[in-house]
PDB file of C-alpha atoms in Angstrom:
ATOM      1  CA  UNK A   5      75.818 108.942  88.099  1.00 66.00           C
ATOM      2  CA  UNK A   6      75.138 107.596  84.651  1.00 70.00           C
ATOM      3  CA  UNK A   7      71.972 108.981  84.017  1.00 74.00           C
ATOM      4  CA  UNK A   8      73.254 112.856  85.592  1.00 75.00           C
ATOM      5  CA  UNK A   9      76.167 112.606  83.327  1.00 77.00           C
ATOM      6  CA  UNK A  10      74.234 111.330  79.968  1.00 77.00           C
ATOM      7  CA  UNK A  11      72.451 114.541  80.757  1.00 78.00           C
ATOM      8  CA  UNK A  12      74.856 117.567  82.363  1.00 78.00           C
ATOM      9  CA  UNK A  13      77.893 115.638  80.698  1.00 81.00           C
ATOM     10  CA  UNK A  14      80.584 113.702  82.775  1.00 82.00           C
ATOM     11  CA  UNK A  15      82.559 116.088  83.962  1.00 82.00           C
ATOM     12  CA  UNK A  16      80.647 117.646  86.131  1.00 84.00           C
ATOM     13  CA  UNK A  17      79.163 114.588  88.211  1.00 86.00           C
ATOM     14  CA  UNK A  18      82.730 113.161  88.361  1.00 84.00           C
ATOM     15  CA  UNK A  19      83.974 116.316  90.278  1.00 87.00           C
ATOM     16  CA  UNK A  20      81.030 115.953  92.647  1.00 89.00           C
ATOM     17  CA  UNK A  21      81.068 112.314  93.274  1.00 87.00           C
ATOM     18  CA  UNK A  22      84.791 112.897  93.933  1.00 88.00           C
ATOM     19  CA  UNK A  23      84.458 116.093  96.200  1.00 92.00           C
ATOM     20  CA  UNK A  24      81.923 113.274  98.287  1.00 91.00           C
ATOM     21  CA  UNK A  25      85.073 110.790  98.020  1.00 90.00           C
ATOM     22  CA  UNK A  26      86.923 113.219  99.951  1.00 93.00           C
ATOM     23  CA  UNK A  27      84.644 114.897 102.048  1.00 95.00           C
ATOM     24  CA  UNK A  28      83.793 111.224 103.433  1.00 93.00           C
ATOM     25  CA  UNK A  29      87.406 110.025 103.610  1.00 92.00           C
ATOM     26  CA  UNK A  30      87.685 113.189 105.877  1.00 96.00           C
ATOM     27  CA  UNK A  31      84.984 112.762 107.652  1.00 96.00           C
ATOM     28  CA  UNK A  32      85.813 109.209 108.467  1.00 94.00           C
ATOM     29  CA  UNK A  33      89.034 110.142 109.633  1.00 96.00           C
ATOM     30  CA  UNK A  34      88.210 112.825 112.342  1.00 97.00           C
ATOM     31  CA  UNK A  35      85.021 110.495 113.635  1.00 96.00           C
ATOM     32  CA  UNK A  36      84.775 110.627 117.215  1.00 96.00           C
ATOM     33  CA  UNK A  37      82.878 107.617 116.898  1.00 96.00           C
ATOM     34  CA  UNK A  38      81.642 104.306 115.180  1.00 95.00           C
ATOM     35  CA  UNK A  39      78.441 106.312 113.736  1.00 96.00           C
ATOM     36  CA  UNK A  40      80.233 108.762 112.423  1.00 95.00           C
ATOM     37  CA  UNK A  41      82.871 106.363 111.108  1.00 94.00           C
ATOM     38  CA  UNK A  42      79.734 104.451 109.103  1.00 93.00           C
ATOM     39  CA  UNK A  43      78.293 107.943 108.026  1.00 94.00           C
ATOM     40  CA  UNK A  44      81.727 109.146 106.727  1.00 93.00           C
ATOM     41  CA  UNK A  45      81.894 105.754 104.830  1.00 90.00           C
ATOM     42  CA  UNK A  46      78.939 105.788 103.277  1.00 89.00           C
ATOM     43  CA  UNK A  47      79.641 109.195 102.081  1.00 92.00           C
ATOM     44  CA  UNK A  48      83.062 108.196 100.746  1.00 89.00           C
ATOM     45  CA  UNK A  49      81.032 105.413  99.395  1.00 85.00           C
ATOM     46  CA  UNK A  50      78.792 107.597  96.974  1.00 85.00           C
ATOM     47  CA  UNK A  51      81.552 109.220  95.749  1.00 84.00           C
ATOM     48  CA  UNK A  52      83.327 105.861  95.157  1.00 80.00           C
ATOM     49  CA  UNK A  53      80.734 105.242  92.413  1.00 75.00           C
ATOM     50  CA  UNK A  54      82.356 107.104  90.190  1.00 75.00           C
ATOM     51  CA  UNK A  55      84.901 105.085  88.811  1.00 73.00           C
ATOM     52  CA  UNK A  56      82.095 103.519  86.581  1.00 74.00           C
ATOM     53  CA  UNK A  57      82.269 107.014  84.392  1.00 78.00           C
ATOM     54  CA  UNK A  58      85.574 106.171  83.416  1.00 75.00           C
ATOM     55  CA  UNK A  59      84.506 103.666  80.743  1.00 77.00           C
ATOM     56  CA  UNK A  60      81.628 106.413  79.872  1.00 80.00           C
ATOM     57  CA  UNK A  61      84.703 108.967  79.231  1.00 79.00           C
ATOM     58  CA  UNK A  62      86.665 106.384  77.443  1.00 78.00           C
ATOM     59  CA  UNK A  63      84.074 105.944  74.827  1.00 80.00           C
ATOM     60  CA  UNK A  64      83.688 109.816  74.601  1.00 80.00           C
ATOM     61  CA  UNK A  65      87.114 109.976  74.079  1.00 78.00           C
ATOM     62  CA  UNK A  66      88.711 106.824  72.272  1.00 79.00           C
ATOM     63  CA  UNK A  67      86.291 106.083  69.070  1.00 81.00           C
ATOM     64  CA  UNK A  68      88.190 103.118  67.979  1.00 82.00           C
ATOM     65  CA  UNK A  69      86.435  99.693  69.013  1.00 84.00           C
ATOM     66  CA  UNK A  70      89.880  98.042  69.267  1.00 84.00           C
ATOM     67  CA  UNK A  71      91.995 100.739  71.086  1.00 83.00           C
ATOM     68  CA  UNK A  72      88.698 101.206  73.136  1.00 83.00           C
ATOM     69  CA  UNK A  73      88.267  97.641  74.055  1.00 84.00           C
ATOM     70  CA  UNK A  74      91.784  97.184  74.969  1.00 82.00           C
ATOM     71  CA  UNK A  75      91.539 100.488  77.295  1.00 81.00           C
ATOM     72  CA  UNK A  76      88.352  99.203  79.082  1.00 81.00           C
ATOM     73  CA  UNK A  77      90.477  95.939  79.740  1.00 83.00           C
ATOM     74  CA  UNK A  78      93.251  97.716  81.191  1.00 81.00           C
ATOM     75  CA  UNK A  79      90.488  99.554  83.770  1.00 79.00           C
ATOM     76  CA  UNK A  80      89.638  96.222  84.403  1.00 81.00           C
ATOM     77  CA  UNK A  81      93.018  94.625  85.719  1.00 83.00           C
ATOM     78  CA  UNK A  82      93.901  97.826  87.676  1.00 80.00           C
ATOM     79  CA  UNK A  83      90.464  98.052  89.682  1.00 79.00           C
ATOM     80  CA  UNK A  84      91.218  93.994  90.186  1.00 82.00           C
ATOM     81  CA  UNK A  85      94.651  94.789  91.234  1.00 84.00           C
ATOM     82  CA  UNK A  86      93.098  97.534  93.344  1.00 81.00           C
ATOM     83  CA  UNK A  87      90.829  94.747  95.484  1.00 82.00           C
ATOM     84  CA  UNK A  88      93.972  93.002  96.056  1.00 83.00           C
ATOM     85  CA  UNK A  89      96.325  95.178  97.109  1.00 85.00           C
ATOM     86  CA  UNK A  90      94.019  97.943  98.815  1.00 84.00           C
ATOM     87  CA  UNK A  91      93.704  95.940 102.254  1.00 86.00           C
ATOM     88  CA  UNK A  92      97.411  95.343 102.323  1.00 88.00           C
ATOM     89  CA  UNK A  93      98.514  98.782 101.643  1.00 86.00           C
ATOM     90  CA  UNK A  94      96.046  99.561 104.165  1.00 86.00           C
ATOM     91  CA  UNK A  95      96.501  97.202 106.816  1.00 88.00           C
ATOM     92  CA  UNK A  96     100.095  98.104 106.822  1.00 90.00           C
ATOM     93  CA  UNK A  97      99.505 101.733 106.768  1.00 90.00           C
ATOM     94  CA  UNK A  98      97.011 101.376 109.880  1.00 90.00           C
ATOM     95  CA  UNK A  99      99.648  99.554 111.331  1.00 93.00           C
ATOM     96  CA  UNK A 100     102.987 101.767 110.958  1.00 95.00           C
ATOM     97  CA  UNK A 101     100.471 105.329 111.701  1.00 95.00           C
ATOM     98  CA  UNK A 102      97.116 104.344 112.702  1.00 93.00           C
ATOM     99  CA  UNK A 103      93.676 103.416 111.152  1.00 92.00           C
ATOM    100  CA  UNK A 104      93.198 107.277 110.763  1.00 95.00           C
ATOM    101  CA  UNK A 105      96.541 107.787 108.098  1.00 94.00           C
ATOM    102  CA  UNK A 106      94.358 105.257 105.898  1.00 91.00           C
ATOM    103  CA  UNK A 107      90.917 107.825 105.405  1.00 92.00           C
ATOM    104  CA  UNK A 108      93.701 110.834 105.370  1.00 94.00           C
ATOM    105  CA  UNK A 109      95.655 109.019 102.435  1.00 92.00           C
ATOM    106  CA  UNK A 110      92.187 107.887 100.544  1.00 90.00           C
ATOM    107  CA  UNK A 111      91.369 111.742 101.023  1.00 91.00           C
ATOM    108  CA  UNK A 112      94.630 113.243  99.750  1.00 91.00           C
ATOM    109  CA  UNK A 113      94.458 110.156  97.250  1.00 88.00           C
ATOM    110  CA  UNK A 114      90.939 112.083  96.175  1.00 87.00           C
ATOM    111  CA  UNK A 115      91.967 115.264  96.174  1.00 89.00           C
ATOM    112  CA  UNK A 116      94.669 114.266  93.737  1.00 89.00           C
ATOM    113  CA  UNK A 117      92.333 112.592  91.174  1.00 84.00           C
ATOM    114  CA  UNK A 118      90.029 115.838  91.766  1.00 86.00           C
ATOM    115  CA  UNK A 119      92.491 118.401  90.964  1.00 85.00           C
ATOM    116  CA  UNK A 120      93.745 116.697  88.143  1.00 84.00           C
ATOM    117  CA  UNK A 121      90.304 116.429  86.541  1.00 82.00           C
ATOM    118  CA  UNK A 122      89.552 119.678  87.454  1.00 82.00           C
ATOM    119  CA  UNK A 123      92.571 121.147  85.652  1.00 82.00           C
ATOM    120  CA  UNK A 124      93.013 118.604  82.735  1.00 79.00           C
ATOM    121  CA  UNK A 125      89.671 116.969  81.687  1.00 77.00           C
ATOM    122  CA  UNK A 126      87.515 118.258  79.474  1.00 76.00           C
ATOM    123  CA  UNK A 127      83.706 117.975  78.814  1.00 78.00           C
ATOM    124  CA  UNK A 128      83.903 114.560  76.564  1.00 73.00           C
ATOM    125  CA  UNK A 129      80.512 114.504  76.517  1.00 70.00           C
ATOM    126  CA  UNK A 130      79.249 116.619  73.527  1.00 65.00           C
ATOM    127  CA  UNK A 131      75.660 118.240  73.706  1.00 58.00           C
ATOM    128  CA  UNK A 132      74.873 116.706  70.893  1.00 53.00           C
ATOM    129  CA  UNK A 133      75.920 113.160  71.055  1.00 50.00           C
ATOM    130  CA  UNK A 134      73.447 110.096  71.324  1.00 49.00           C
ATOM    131  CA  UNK A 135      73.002 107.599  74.535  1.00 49.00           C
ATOM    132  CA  UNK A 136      75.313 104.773  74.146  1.00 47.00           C
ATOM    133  CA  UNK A 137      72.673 102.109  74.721  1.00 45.00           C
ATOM    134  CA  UNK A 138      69.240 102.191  72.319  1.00 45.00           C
ATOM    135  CA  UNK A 139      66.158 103.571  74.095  1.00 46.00           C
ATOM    136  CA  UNK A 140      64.003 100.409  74.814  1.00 45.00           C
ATOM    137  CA  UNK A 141      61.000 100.541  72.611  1.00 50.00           C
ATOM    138  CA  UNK A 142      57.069 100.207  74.259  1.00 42.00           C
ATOM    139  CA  UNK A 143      56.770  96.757  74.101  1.00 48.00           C
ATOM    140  CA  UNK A 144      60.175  95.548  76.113  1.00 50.00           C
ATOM    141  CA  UNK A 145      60.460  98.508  78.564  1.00 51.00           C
ATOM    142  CA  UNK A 146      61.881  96.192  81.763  1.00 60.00           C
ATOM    143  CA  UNK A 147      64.543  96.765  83.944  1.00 57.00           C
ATOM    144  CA  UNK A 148      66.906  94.669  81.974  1.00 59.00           C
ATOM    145  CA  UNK A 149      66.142  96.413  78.544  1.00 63.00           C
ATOM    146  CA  UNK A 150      69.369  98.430  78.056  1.00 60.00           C
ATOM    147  CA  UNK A 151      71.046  95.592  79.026  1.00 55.00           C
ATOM    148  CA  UNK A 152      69.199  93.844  75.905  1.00 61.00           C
ATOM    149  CA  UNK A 153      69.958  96.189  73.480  1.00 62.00           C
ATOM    150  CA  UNK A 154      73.865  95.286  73.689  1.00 56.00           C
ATOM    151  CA  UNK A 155      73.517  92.011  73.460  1.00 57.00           C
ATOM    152  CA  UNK A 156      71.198  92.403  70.543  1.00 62.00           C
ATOM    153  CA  UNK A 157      73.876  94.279  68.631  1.00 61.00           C
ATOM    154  CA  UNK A 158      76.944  91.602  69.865  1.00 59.00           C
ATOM    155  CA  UNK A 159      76.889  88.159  71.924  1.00 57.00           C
ATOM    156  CA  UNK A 160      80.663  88.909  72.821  1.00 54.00           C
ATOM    157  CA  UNK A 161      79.567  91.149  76.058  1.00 55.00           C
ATOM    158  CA  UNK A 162      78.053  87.660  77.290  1.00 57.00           C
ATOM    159  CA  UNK A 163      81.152  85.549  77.108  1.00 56.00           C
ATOM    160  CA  UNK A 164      82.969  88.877  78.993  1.00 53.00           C
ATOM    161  CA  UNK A 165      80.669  89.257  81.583  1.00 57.00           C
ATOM    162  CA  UNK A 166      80.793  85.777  82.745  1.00 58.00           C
ATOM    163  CA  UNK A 167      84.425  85.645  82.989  1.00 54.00           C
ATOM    164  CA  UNK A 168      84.360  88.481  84.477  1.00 55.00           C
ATOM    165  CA  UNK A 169      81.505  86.581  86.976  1.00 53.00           C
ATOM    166  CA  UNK A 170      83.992  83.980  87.017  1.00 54.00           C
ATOM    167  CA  UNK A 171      87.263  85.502  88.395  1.00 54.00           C
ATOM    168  CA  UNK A 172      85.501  87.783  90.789  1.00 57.00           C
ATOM    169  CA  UNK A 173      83.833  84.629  92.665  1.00 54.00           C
ATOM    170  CA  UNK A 174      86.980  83.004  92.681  1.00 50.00           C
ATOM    171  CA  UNK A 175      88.883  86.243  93.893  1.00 55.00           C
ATOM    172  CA  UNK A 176      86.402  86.814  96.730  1.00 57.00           C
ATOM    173  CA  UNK A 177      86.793  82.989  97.873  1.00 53.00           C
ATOM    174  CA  UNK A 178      89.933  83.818  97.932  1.00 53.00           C
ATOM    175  CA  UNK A 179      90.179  87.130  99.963  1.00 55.00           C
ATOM    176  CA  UNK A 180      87.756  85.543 102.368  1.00 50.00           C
ATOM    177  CA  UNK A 181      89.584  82.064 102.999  1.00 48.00           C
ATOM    178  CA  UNK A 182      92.656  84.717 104.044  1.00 54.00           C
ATOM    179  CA  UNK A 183      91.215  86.149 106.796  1.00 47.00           C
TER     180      UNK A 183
END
């Protein structure tokens, strides 16, 4: 999704990657079957992937560093919250109406997001607006280039990223120690 909406502009792949979110959610719900469970999954899966052009639309949208950085932050708590409380809400909603309810919420949970970007969100993306990460020149083209580029501008993504490393380790030990 990030290279689709550096070029046709985030708007437009959000809406799709959320019509999949739905379309799977729905599709999961009606499966007759464990195939079609895993196909309607990976579908809702795709369109899953597009929480990540949140933080592209926040830096469209919000050009101070500060207000910006304290934004992305907040993203980050909710999606942690999100990991935590997700299977609860779920397990008790597959409990009260069924394991079906759950893909029929996530879909009408979709449909909200979907309508309310449809009708509210603008294009942040202007047409004339630079990548946010430097092209890589010839001589360090890798995989991890763009990657490179940040740090090369500011060592404080490092000290982020492995606390973020950090806590997600030990909230995964933790999730899985539960069950």
């Amino acid at each position: 999704l990030g290279i689709a909406s550096d070029k046709y502009g985030r708007r437009s792949p959000l809406l799709l990657a959320l019509a999949c979110y739905v379309v799977g959610s729905l599709m999961a719900a009606v499966s007759p079957n464990i195939h079609c469970l895993i196909f309607g999954r990976c579908i809702q899966g795709i369109g899953g992937g597009s929480q990540a052009l949140c933080y592209a639309i926040a830096r469209d949208l919000i050009h101070d560093e500060e207000e910006r950085s304290r934004f992305n932050n907040i993203l980050s708590i909710l999606g942690c919250l999100a990991i935590v409380l997700a299977p609860i809400a779920g397990g008790m909603v597959a409990v009260l109406m069924g394991w079906r309810m759950v893909f029929i919420l996530l879909a009408c949970w979709g449909m909200l997001a979907l309508f309310n970007i449809f009708a509210l969100l603008p294009e942040t993306k202007q047409t004339n607006q630079q990548p946010a990460l430097d092209t890589p020149s010839a001589e360090d083209q890798g995989m991890f280039a763009p990657l490179f580029s940040v740090f090369k501008r500011s060592l404080r993504p490092v000290g982020l990223m492995i606390c973020m490393w950090l806590l997600m380790g030990t909230l995964f030990g933790q999730l899985s120690s539960l069950s």
